[in-house]
Coordinates of C-alpha atoms and ligand atoms in Angstrom, one line a residue:
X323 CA 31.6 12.4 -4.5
X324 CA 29.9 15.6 -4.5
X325 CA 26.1 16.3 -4.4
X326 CA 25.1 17.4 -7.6
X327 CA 22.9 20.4 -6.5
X328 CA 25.3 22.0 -3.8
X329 CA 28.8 20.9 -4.1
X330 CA 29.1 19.7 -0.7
X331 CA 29.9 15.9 0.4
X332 CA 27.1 13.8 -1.1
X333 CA 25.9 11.1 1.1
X334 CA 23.3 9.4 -1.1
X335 CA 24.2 8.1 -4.6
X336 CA 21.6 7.7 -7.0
X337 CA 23.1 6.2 -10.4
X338 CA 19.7 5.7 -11.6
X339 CA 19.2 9.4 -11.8
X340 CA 22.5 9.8 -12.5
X341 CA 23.2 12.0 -9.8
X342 CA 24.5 12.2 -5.7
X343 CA 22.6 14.3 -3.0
X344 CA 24.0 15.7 0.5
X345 CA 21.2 14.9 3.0
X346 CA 19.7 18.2 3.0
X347 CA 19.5 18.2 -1.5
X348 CA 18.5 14.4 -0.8
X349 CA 15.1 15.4 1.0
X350 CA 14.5 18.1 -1.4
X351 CA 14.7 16.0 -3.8
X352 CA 12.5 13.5 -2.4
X353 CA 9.9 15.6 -1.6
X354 CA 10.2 16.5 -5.3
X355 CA 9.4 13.2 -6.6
X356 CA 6.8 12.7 -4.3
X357 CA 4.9 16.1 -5.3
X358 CA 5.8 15.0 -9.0
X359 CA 4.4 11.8 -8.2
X360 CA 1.1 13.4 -7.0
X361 CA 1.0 15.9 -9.6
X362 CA 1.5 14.0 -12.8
X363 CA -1.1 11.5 -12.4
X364 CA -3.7 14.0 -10.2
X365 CA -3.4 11.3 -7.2
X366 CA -5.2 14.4 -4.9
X367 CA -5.3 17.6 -3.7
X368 CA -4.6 19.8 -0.6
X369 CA -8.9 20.4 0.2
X370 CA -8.9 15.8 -0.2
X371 CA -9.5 13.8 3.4
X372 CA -6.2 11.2 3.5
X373 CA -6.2 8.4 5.3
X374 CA -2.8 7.2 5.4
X375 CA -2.3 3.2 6.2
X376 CA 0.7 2.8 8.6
X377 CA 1.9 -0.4 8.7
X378 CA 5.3 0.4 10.8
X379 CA 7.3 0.3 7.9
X380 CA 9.7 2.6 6.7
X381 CA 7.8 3.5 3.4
X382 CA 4.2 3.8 5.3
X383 CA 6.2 6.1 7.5
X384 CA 7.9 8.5 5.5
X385 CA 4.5 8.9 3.2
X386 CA 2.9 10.3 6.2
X387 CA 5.4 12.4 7.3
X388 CA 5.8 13.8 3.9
X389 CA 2.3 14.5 2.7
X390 CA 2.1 16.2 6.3
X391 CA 5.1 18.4 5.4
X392 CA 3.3 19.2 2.6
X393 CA 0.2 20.2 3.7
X394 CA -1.8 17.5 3.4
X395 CA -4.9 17.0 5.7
X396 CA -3.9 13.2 6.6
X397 CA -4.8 11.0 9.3
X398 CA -3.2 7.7 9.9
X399 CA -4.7 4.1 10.5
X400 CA -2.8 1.5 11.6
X401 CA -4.6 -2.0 11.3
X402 CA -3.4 -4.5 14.8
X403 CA -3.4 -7.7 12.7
X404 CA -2.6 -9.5 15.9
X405 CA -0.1 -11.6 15.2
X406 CA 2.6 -12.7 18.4
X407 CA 6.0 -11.6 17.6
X408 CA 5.3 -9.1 15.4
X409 CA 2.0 -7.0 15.5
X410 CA 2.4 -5.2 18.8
X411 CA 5.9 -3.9 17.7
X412 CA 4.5 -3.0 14.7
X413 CA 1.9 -1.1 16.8
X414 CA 4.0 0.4 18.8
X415 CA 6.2 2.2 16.7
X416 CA 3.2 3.5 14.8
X417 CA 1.9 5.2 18.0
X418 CA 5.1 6.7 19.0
X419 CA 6.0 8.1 15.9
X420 CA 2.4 9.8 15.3
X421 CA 2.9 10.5 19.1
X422 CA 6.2 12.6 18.0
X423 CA 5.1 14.4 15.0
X424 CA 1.2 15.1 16.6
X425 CA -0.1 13.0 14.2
X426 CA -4.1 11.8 14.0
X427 CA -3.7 8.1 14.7
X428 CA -6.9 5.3 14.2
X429 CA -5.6 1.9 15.1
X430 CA -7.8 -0.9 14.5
X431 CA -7.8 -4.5 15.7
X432 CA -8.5 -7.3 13.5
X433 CA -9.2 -9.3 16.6
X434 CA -12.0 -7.3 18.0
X435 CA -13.8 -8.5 15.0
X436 CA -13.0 -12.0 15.6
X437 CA -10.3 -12.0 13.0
X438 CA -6.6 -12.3 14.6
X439 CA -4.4 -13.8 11.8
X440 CA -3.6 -16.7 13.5
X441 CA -7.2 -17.8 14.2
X442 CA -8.0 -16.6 10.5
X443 CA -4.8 -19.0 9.5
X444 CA -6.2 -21.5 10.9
X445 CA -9.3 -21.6 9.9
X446 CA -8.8 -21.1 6.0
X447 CA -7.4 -23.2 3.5
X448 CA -5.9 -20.5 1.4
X449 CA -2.4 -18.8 1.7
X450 CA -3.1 -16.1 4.6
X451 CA -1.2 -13.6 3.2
X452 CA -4.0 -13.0 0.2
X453 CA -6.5 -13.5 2.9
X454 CA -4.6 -11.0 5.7
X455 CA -4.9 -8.3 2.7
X456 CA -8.9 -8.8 1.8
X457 CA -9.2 -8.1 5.4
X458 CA -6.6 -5.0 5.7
X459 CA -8.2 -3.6 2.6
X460 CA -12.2 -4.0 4.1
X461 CA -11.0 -2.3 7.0
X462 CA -9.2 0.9 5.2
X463 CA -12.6 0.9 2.9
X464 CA -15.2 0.9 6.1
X465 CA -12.8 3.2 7.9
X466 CA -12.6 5.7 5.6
X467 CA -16.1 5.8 4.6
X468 CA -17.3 6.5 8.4
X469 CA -14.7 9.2 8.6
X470 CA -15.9 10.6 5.8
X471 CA -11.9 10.1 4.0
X472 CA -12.1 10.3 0.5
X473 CA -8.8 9.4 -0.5
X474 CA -6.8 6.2 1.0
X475 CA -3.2 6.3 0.6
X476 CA -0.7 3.1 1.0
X477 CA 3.5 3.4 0.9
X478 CA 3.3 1.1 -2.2
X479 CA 6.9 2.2 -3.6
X480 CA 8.5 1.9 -7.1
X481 CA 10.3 -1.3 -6.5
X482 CA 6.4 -3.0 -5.5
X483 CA 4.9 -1.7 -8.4
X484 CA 7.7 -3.5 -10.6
X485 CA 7.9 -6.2 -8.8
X486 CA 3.8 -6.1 -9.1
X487 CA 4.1 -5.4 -12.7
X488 CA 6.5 -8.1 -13.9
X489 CA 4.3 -10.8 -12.2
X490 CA 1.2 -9.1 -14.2
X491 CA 3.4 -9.7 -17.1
X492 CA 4.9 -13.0 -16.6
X493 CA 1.4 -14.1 -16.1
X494 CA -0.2 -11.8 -19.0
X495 CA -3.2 -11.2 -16.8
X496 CA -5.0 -8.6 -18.7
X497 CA -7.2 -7.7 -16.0
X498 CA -4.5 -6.7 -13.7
X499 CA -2.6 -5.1 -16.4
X500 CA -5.2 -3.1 -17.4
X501 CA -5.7 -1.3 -14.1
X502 CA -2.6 -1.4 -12.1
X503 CA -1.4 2.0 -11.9
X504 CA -0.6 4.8 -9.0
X505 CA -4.3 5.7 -8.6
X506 CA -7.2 3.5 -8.7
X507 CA -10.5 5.5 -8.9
X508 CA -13.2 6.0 -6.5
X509 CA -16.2 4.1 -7.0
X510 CA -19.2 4.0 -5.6
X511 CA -18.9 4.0 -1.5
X512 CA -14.9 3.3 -2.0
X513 CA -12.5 6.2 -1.2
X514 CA -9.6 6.5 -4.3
X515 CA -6.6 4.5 -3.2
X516 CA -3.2 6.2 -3.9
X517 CA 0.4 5.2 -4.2
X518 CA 2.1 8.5 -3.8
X519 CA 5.7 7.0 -3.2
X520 CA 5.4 5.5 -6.7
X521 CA 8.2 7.1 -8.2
X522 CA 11.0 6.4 -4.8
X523 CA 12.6 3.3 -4.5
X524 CA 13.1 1.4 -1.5
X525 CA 16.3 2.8 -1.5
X526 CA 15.6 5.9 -1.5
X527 CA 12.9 5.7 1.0
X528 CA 15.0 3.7 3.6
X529 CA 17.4 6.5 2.8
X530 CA 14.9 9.0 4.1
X531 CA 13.7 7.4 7.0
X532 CA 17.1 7.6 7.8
X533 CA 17.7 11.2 7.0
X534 CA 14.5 11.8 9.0
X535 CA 15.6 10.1 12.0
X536 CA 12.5 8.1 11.9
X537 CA 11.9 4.5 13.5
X538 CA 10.6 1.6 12.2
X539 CA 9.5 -2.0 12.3
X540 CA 11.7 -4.3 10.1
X541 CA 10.7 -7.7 11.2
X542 CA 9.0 -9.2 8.1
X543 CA 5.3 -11.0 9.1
X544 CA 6.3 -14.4 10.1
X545 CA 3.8 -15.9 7.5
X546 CA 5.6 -14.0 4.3
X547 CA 5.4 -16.1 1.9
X548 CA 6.6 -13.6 -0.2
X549 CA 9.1 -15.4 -2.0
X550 CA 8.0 -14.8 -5.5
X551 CA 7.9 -10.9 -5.2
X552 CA 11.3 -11.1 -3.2
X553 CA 12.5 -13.0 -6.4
X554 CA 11.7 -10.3 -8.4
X555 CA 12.5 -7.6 -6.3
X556 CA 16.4 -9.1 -6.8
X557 CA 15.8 -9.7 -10.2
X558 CA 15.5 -5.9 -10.5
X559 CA 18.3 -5.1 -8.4
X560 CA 20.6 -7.0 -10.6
X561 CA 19.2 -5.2 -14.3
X562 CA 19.0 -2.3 -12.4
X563 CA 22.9 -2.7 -11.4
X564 CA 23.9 -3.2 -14.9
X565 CA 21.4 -0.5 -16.7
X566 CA 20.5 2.2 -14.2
X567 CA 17.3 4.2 -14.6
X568 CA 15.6 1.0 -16.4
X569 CA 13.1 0.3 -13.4
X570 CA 11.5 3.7 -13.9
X571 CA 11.3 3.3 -17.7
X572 CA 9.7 0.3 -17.7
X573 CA 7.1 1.4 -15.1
X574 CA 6.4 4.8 -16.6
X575 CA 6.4 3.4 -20.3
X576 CA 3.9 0.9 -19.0
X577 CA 1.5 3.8 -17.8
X578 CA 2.1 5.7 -20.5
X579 CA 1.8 3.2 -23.5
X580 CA 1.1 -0.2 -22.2
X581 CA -1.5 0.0 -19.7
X582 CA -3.8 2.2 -22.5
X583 CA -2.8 -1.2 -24.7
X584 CA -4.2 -3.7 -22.4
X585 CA -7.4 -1.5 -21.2
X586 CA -8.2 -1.4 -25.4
X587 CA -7.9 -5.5 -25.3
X588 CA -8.8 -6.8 -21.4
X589 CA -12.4 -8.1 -21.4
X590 CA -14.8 -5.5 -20.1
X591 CA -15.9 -5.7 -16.1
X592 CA -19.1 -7.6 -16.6
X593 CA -19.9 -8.1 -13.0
X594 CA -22.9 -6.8 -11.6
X595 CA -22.5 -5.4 -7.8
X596 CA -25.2 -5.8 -5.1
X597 CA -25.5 -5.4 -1.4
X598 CA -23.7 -8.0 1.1
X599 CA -26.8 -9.1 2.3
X600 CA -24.7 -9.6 5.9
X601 CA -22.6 -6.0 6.1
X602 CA -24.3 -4.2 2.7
X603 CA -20.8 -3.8 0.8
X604 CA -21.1 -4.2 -2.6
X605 CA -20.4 -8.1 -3.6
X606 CA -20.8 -9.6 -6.9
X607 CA -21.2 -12.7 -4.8
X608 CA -24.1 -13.3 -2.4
X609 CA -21.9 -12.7 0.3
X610 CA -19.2 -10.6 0.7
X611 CA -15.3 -12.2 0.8
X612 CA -14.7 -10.1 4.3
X613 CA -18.4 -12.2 5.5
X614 CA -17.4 -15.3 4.2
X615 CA -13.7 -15.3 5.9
X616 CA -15.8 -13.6 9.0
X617 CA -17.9 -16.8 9.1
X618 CA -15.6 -19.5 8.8
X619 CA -13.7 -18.6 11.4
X620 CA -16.4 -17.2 13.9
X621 CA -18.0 -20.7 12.6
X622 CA -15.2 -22.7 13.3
X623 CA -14.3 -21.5 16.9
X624 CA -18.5 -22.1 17.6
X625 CA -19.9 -24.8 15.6
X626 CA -23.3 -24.1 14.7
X627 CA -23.4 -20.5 15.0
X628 CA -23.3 -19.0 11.5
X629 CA -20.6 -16.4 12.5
X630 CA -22.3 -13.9 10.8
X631 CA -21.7 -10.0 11.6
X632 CA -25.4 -9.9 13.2
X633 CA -24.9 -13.1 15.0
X634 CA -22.6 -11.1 17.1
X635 CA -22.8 -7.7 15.8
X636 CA -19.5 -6.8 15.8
X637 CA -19.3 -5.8 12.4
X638 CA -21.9 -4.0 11.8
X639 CA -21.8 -1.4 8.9
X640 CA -18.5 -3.1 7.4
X641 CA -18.8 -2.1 3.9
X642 CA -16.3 -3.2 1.3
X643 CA -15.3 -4.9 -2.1
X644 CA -12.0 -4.7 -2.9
X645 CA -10.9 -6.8 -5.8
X646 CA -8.7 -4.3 -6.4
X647 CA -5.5 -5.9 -8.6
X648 CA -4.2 -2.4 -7.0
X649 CA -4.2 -3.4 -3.6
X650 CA -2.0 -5.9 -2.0
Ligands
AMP1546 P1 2.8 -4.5 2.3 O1 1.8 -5.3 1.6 O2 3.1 -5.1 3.7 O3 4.1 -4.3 1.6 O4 2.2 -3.1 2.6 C1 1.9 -2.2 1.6 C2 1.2 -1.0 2.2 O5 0.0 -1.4 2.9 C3 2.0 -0.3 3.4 O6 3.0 0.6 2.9 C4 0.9 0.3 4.2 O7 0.6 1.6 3.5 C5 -0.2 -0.6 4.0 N1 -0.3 -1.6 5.2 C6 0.2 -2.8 5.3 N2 0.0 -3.4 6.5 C7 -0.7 -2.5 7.2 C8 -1.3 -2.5 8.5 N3 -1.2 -3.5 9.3 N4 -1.9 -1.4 8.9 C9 -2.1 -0.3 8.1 N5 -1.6 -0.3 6.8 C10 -0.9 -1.3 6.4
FES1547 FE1 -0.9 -10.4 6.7 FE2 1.5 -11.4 7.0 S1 0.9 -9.3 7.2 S2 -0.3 -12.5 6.7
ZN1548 ZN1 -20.3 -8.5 3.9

C-alpha cells in the first residue's frame, strides 16, 4: 500500500477517507484536520488563552501537543482525582510529558478540597462517574476563570461525539440535541469549551501518539461504568467497517442540518441563574451541584458540620455551573 500523498510505504490506512498515509503525510494530515476542525466552526484563535485538560490519555495528549505546534498559547491542567490504582499514573505521565515538551502544567487535586473519588463514592448515592465529571468540569471553569483562560479545551474525539450523539438520539433528548456540537459558547463567567479533535478518530489519534512517540495512561478508571458508550463505540466500528466514511457524515450532517432542526423545536432555556450563595457560581438551584456534593461528603466524614466551602474555606471562590450536555 502506498501513501496517497508521497508514494512511499504507507503505514496508516484510512478507508474512511479513502486514502493511506506514510508517517510523515499521516501527521500532516492530522494536523490538517485539526486546523480544519478549528477553522470551520471558529473554535478560537491564535491571540485566545487555552487551557487544555490532560487527563493522561492519548487524545488529551496529542491536542496539547498539536495546538502547541501550531501556535497556540495553551497551558495544561491536569485534575488528580485521587483514585488508588490509577490517578497517580495518570499524574505522572502528564508531568513528564509537559516536562519533555516545556509545557505550562496546573495540576489540581480533588482531594485538597475534600473531594477524593473514593470518599465522593461513598458518600453519594448516584453513579460516580456523572458525579466525578460535575466536579472535573467546576474545576476547569474556576481554573480558567482565575487564570484569566478564555477558552477550555478537552480531547473529546469523533468517535465520543457519535457515540454522545447516538445516545442523544436513542433517547430523543431535545435539549442535548440541540446544543451538542464542537463548541459550546462562553457565557457569562464560563470560558468557551472546545473539542478541537472533533474530526480524528480514536484511531487516528492513537495513531499519532504513536507517530509522536508520546506516552500515555491506558488504564481505564476502575469505576467505568461506561458500558453503554462502549456499546456504541462498537456499534460504530462495525457500520463503520461495512460503510466507511459514515461516522463523519452522520456527525457533520447533524451540525449542519439536524442540530439547527432541534434548536427550532427544543423548549427554550427557562432557567433563571443566581449566585451559589456558598461559592457565588451561578446555580439555578439555591445551591450549587459542586456545594451540594461538597457538603455531603465533608458532612458525612464530620456529622454536624455543614461541609460548606466557608466551614473550612477550602473552596473559596469556586465558581461554576456546568450543565453542559457538552461536557462529559
Ligand atoms: P473522558 O471523559 O475520560 O473521555 O475525558 C474526556 C476529556 O476530558 C479528556 O480528553 C480530557 O480533555 C478531559 N479530562 C478527563 N479527565 C481529566 C482529568 N483528570 N484532568 C484533566 N482533564 C481531564
Ligand atoms: Fe471519574 Fe472514573 S474518572 S469516576
Ligand atoms: Zn457553589
Amino acid at each position: 500500500m502506498k501513501c496517497r500523498r508521497c508514494h512511499a510505504e504507507a503505514a496508516v490506512a484510512l478507508p474512511s477517507h479513502n486514502s493511506a498515509f506514510c508517517p510523515e503525510c499521516f501527521l500532516d494530515f492530522f494536523s490538517r484536520q485539526v486546523s480544519r476542525g478549528i477553522e470551520e466552526h471558529g473554535l478560537m484563535t491564535k491571540s485566545d488563552r487555552v487551557l487544555a485538560a490532560l487527563s493522561g490519555g492519548k487524545d488529551s495528549l496529542a491536542l496539547m501537543l498539536e495546538l502547541s505546534r501550531q501556535g497556540y498559547d495553551v497551558t495544561g491542567l491536569h485534575i488528580d482525582l485521587g483514585i488508588p490504582g490509577s490517578s497517580a499514573e495518570a499524574r505522572a505521565v502528564v508531568e513528564r510529558f509537559c516536562a519533555r515538551f516545556g509545557f505550562r502544567l496546573i495540576v489540581r487535586e480533588t482531594a485538597a478540597e475534600g473531594l477524593a473519588i473514593p470518599d465522593v463514592k461513598e458518600a453519594v448515592k448516584r453513579p460516580i462517574c456523572s458525579v466525578c465529571g460535575k466536579i472535573k468540569r467546576h474545576i476547569f471553569n474556576r481554573v480558567a476563570r482565575e487564570g484569566g483562560f478564555n477558552v477550555l479545551a478537552t480531547g473529546h474525539n469523533l468517535d465520543d461525539e457519535v457515540a454522545r450523539l447516538t445516545s442523544n438520539t436513542l433517547r430523543w433528548d431535545m435539549g442535548y440535541l440541540a446544543d451538542q456540537g464542537p463548541m459550546l459558547e462562553d457565557t457569562e463567567g464560563f470560558a468557551r469549551k472546545v473539542k478541537p479533535l472533533w474530526r480524528l478518530t480514536e484511531y487516528e489519534t492513537a495513531n499519532y501518539a504513536f507517530l509522536m512517540g508520546l506516552e500515555n495512561h491506558y488504564a481505564p478508571c476502575p469505576y467505568s461504568q461506561g458500558a453503554s458508550f462502549s456499546t456504541l463505540k462498537s456499534m460504530w466500528i462495525g457500520l463503520e467497517e461495512k460503510m466507511p466514511g459514515r461516522k463523519m457524515h452522520f456527525y457533520q450532517g447533524f451540525l449542519a442540518r439536524g442540530r439547527s432542526a432541534f434548536r427550532a423545536v427544543a423548549p427554550a432555556d427557562s432557567e433563571i441563574l443566581a449566585p451559589c450563595p456558598s461559592c457565588g457560581s451561578p446555580t439555578s438551584s439555591d445551591v450549587c451541584g459542586y456545594c451540594r456534593i461538597r457538603s455531603l461528603v465533608l458532612g458525612r466524614r464530620h456529622p454536624g458540620t455543614s461541609g460548606s466551602p466557608q466551614a473550612d474555606g477550602t473552596a473559596a471562590g469556586c465558581q461554576e455551573l456546568d450543565t453542559s450536555p457538552a461536557g462529559k
